[in-house]
PDB file of C-alpha atoms in Angstrom:
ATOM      1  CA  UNK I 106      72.402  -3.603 -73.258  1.00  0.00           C
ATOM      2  CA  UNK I 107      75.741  -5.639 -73.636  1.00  0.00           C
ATOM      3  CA  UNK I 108      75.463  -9.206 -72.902  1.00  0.00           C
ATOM      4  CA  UNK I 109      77.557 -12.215 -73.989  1.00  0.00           C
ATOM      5  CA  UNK I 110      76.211 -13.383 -77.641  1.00  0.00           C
ATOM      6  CA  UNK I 111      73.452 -16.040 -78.230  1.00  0.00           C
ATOM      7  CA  UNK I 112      73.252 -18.586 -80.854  1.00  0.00           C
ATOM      8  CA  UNK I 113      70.641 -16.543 -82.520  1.00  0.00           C
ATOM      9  CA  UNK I 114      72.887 -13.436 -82.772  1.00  0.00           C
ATOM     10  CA  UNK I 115      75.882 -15.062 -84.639  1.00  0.00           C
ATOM     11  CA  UNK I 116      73.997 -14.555 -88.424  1.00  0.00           C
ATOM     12  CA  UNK I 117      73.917 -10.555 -87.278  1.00  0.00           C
ATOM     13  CA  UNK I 118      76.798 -10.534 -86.195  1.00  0.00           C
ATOM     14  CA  UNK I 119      78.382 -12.090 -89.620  1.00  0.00           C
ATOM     15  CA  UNK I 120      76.347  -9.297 -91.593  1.00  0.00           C
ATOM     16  CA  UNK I 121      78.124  -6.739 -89.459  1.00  0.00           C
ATOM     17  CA  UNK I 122      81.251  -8.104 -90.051  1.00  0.00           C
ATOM     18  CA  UNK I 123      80.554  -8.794 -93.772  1.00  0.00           C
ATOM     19  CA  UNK I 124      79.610  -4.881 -94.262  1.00  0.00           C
ATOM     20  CA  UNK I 125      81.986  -3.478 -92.502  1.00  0.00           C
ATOM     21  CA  UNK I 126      85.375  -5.564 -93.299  1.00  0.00           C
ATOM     22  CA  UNK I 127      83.997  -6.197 -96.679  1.00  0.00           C
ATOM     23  CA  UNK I 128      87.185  -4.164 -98.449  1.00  0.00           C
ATOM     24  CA  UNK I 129      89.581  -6.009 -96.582  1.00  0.00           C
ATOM     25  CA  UNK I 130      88.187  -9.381 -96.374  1.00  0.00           C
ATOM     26  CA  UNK I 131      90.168 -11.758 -98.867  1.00  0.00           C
ATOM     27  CA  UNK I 132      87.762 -14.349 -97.032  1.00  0.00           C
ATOM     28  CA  UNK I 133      89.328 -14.282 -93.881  1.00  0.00           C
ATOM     29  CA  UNK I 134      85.240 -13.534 -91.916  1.00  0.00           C
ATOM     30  CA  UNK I 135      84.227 -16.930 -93.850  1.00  0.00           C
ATOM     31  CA  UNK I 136      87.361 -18.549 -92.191  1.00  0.00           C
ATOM     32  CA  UNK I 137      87.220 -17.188 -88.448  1.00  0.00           C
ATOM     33  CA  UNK I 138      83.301 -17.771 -88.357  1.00  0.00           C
ATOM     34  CA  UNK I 139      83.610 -21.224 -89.726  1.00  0.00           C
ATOM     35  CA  UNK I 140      87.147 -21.948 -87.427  1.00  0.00           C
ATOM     36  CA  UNK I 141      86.677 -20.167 -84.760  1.00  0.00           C
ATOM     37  CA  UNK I 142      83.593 -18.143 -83.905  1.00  0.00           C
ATOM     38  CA  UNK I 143      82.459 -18.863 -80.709  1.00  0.00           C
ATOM     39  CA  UNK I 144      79.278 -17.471 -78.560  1.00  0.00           C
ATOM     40  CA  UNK I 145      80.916 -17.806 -75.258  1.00  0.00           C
ATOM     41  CA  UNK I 146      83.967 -15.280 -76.362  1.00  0.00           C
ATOM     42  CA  UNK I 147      81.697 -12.509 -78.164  1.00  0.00           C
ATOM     43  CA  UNK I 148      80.091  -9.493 -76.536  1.00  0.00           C
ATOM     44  CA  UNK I 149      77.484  -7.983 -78.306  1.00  0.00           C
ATOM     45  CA  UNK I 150      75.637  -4.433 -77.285  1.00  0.00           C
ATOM     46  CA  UNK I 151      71.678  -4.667 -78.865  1.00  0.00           C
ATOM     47  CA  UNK I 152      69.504  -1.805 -79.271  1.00  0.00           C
ATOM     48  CA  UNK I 153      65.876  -4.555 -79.132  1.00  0.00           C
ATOM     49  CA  UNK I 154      66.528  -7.230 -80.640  1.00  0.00           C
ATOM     50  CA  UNK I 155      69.369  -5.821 -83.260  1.00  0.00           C
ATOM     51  CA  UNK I 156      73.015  -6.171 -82.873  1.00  0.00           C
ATOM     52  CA  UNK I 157      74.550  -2.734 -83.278  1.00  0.00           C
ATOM     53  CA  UNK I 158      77.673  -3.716 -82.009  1.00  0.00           C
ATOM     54  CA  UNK I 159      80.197  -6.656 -80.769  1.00  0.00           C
ATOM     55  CA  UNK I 160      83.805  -7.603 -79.858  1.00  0.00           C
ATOM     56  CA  UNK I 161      85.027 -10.829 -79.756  1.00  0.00           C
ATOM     57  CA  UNK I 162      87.697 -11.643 -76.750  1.00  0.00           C
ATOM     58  CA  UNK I 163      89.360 -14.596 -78.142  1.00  0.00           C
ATOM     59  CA  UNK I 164      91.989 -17.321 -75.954  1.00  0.00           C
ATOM     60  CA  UNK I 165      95.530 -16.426 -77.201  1.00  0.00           C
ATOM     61  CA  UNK I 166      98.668 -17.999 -75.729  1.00  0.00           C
ATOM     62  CA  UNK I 167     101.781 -16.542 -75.863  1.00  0.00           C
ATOM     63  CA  UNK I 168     105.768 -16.461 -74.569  1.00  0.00           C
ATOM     64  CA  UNK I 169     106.195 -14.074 -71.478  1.00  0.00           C
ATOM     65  CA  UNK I 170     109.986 -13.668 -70.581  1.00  0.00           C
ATOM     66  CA  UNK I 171     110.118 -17.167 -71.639  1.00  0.00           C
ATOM     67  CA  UNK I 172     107.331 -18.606 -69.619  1.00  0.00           C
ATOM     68  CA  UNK I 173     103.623 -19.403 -71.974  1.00  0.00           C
ATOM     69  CA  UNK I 174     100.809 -17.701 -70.625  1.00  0.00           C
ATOM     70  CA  UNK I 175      97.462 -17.327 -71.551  1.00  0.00           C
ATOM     71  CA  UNK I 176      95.990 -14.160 -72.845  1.00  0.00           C
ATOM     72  CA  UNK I 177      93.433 -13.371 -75.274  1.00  0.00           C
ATOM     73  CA  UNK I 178      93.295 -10.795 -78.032  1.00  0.00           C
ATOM     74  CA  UNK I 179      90.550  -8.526 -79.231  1.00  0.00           C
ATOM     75  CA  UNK I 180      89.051  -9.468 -82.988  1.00  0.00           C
ATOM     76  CA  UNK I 181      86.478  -8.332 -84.868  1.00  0.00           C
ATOM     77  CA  UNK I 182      85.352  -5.098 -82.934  1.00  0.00           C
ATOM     78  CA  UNK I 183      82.496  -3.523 -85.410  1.00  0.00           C
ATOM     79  CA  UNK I 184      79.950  -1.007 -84.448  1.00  0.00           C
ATOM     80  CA  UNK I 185      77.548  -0.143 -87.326  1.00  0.00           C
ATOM     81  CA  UNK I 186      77.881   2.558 -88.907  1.00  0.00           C
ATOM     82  CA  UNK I 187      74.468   4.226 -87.837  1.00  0.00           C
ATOM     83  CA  UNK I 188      75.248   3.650 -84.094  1.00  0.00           C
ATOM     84  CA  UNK I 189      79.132   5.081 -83.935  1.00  0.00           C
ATOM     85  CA  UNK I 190      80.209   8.149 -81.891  1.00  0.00           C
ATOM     86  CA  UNK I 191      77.498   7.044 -79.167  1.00  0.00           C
ATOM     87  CA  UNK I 192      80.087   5.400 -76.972  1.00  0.00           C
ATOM     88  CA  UNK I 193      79.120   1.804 -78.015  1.00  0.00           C
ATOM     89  CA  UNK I 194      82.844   0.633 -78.397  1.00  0.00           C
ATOM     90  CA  UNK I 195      84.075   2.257 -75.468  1.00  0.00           C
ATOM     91  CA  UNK I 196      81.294  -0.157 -73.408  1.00  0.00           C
ATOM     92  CA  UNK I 197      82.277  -3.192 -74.655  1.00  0.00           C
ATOM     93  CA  UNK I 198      85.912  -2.596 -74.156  1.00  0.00           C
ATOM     94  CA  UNK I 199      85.477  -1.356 -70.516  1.00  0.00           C
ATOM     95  CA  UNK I 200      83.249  -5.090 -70.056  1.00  0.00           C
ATOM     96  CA  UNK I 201      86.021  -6.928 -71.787  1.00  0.00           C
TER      97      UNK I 201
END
């Protein structure tokens, strides 16, 4: 079931991202969790009670043929490895 993330799910959500960025890191997941994490802009899909996979939608302005407009960009998008080529991404992204 995808539904927007809970306070509870953030420390899952962290491990995920801490596993699966963890080559890559240079402690960039300890800055965006710390800076800007927030419930309200992740989507998580749960199989029980355990995250298997989320997206984060975050608030992004930017310059449109010279105008600002608000847009948002897609961070973090981690399935775990145990629960890929089940159409888990594809969800989120068509809820997003």
């Amino acid at each position: 079931m995808i539904t927007k993330a809970e306070p509870k799910d953030k420390q899952q959500i962290l491990a995920l991202w801490k596993e699966e960025f963890a080559s890559d890191d240079g402690g960039y997941t300890k800055f965006f969790f710390e800076r800007y994490y927030r419930d309200e802009n992740t989507f998580v899909l749960k199989e029980g009670n355990q995250v298997v996979a989320s997206v984060i939608k975050t608030p992004h302005w930017m310059m449109l043929h010279g105008r600002m407009i608000q847009a948002s960009m897609i961070v973090g998008a981690v399935t775990h490895p145990d629960h890929r080529e089940k159409g888990h991404f594809h969800s989120l992204m068509n809820l997003v």
